[in-house]
mmCIF file of C-alpha atoms in Angstrom:
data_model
loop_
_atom_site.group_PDB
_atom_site.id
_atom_site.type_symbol
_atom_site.label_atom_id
_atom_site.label_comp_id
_atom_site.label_asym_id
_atom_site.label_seq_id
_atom_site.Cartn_x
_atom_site.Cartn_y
_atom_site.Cartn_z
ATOM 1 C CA UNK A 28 63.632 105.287 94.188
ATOM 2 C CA UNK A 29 62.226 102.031 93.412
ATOM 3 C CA UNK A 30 65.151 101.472 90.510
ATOM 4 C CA UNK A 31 67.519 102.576 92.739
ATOM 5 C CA UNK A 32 66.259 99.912 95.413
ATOM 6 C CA UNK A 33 66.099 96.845 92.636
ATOM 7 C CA UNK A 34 69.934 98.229 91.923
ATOM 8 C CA UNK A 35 70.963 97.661 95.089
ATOM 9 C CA UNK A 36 69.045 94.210 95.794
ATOM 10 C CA UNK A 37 70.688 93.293 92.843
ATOM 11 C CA UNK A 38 73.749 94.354 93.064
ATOM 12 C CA UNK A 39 73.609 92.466 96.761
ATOM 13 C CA UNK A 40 72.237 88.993 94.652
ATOM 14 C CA UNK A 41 74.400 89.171 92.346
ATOM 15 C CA UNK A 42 77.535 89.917 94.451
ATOM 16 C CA UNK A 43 76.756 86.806 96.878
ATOM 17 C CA UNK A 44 76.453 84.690 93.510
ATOM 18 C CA UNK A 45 80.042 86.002 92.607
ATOM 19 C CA UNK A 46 81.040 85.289 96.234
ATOM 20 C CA UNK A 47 79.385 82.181 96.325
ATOM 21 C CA UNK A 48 80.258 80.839 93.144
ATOM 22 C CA UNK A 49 83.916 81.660 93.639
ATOM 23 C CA UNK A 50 83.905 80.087 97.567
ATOM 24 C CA UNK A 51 81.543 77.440 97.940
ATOM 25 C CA UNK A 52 80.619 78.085 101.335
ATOM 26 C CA UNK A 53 79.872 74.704 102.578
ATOM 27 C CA UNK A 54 78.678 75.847 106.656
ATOM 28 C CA UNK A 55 76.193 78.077 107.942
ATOM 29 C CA UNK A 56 78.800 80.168 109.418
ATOM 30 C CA UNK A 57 80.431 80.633 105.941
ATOM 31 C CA UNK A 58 77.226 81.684 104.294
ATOM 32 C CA UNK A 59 76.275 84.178 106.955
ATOM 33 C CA UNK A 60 80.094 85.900 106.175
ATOM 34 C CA UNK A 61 79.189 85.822 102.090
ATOM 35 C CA UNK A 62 75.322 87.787 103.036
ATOM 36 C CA UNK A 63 78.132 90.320 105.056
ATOM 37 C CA UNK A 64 80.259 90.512 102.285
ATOM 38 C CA UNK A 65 77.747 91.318 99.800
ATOM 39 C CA UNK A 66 76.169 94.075 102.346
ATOM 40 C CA UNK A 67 79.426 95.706 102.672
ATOM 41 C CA UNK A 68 80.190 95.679 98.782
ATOM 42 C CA UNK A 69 76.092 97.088 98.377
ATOM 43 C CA UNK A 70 76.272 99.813 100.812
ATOM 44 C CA UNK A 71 79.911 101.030 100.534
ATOM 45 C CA UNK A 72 80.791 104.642 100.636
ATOM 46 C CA UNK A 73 83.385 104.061 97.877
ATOM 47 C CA UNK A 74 80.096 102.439 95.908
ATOM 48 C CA UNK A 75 77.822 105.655 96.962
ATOM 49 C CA UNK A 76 80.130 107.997 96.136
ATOM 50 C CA UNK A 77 81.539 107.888 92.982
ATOM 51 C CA UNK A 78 78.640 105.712 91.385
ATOM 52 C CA UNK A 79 75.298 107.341 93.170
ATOM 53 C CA UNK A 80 76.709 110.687 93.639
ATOM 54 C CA UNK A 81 78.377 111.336 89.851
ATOM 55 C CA UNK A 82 77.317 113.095 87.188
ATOM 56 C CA UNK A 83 78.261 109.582 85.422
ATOM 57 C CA UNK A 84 75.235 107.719 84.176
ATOM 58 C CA UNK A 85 76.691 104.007 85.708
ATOM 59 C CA UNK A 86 74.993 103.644 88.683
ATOM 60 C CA UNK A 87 73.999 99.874 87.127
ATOM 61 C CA UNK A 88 77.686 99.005 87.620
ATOM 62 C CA UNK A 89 76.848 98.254 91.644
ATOM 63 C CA UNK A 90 74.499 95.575 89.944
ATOM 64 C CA UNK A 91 75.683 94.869 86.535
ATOM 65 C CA UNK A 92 79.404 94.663 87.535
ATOM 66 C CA UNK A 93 79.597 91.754 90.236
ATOM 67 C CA UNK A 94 77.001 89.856 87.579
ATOM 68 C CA UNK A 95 79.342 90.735 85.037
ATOM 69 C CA UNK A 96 82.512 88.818 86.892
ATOM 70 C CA UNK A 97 80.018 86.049 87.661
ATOM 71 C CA UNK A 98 78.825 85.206 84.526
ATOM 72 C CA UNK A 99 82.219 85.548 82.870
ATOM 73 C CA UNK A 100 84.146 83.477 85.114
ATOM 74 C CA UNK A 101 81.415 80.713 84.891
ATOM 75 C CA UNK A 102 81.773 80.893 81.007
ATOM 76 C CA UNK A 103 85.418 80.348 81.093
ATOM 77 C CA UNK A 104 85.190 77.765 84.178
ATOM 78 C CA UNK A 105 82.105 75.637 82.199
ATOM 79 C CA UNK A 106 83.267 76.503 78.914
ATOM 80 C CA UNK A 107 80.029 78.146 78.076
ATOM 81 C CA UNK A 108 79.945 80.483 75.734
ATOM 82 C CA UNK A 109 76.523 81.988 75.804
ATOM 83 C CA UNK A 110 77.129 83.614 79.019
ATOM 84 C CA UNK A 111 79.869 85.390 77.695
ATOM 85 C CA UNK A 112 77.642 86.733 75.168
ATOM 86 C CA UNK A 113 75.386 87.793 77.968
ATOM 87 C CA UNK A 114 77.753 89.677 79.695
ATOM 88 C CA UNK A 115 79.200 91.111 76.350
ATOM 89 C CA UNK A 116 75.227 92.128 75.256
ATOM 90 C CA UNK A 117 74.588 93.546 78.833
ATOM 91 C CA UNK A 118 77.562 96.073 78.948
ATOM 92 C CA UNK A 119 76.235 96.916 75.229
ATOM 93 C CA UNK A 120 72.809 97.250 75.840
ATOM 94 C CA UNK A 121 73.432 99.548 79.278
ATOM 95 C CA UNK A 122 76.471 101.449 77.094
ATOM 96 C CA UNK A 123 78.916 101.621 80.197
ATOM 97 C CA UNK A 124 81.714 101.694 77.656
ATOM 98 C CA UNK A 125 80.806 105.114 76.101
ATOM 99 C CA UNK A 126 79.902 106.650 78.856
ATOM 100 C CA UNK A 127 81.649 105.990 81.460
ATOM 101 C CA UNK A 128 85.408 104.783 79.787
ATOM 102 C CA UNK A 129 87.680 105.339 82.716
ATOM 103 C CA UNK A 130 85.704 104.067 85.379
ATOM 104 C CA UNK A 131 85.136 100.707 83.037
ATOM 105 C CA UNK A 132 88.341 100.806 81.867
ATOM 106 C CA UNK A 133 89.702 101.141 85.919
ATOM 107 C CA UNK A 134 86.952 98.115 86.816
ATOM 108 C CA UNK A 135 88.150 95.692 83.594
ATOM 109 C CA UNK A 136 92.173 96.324 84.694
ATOM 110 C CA UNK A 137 91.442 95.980 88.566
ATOM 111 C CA UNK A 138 89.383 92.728 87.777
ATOM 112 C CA UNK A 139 91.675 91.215 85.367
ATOM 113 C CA UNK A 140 93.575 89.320 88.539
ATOM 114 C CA UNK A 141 90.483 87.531 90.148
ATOM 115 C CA UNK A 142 89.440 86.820 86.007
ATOM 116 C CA UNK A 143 92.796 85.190 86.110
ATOM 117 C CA UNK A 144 93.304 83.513 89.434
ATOM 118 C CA UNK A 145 89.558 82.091 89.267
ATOM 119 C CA UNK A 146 90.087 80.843 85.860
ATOM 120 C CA UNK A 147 93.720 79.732 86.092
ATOM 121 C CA UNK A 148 92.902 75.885 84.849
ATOM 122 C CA UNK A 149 91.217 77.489 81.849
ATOM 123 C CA UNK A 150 94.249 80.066 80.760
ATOM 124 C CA UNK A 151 93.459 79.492 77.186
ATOM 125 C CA UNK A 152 90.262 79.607 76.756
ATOM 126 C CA UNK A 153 90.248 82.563 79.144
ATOM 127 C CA UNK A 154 92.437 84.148 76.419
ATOM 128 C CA UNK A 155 90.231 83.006 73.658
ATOM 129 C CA UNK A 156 87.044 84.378 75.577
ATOM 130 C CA UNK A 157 88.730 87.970 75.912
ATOM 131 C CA UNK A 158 89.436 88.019 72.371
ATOM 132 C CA UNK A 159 86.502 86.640 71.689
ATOM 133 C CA UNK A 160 84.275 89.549 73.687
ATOM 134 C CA UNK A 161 86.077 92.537 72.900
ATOM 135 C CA UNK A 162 85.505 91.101 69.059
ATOM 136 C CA UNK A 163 81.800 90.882 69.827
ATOM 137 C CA UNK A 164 81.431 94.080 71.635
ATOM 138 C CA UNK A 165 83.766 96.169 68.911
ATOM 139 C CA UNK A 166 81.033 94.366 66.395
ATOM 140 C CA UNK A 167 77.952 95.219 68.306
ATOM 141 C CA UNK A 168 79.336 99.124 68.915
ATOM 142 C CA UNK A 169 80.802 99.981 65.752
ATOM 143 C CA UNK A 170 77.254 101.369 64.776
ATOM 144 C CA UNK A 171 78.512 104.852 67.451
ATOM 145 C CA UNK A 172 82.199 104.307 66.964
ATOM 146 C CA UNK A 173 82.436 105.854 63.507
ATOM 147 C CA UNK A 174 80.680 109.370 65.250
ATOM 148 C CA UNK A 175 83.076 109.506 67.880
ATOM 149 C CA UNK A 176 85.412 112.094 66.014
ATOM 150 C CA UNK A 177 81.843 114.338 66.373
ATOM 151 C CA UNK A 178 80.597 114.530 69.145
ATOM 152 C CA UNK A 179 81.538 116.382 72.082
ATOM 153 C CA UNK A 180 83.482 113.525 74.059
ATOM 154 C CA UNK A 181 87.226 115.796 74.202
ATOM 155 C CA UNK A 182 85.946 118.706 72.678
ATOM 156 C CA UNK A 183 83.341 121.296 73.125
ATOM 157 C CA UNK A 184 81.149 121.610 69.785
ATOM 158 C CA UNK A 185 80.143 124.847 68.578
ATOM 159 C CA UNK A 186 76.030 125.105 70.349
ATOM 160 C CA UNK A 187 76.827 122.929 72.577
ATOM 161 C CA UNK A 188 76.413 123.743 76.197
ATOM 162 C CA UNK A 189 77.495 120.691 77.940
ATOM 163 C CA UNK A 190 80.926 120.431 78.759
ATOM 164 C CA UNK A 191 82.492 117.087 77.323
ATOM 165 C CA UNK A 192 82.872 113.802 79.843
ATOM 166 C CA UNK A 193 86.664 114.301 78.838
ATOM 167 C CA UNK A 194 86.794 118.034 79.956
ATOM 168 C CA UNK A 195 88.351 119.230 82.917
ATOM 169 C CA UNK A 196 85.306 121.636 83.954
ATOM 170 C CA UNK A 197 83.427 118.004 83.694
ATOM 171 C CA UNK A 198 85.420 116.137 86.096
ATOM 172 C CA UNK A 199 85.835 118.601 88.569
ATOM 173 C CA UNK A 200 81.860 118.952 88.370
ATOM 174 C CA UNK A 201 81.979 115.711 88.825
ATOM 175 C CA UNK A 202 84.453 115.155 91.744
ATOM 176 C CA UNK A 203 82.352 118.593 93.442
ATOM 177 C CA UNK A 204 79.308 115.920 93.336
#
């Protein structure tokens, strides 16, 4: 419970970063609507559903998702390059990648138009920074990459007893909740 609650108060910070980074809310008024908009993207049923309520291990996305966006769009804005590798050592580190492939592969193509609109002064070096991360996070997975062809991630492995995260019995486990 109490990971669960410092996932969702920061998933709620770092949201209203992203929100506030990307609208400068200058008026009380305007602030009060970016607290509301990081409530609603915290406590959404979309959010609860297929995150909390999966037999996927990425509950972190709520809070490691909108920091993600953050982080990267203020590297490409300030040209600042560490915070790229911050984002590209915290999707590492919590392996979202491996486990959960479609969902970040859904959240990296549905993101891809506010990475481009925020950024759209910076179109090279936004170009340079996506080469430059999926460079750094190919390097810092390759360790797992070579075992992929053996372990259980299309396939069922003789002993095993746990159907594959590419399986069909898996995802309609995981659509039954």
């Amino acid at each position: 419970a109490l990971l669960n609650s410092v996932n969702i108060l920061g998933g709620f910070f770092a949201f209203y970063c992203l929100i506030n980074y990307l609208l400068h809310p200058s008026g009380k008024y305007e602030r009060v609507i970016c607290i509301l908009t990081s409530f609603m993207y915290v406590f959404s049923i979309f959010n609860f559903y297929t995150l909390f309520n999966s037999r996927l291990m990425a509950e972190y996305l709520i809070s490691l998702f909108p920091l993600s966006l953050y982080l990267g769009i203020k590297a490409v804005r300030e040209g600042k390059f560490y915070l790229l590798v911050a984002v590209v050592i915290i999707w590492s580190a919590f392996n979202f990648v491996s486990v959960t492939f479609p969902l970040s592969a859904a959240a990296l193509i549905t993101s891809l138009p506010l990475l481009i609109f925020a950024t759209w002064k910076h179109k090279l070096r936004l170009v340079e920074y996506l080469a430059s991360a999926i460079l750094l996070f190919g390097l810092l997975n390759l360790h797992w990459f070579a075992y992929i062809p053996y372990t259980n991630l299309a396939k069922t492995l003789p002993g095993s007893s746990t159907p594959s995260i590419a399986s069909a019995e898996f995802r309609k486990l995981n659509e039954a909740g």
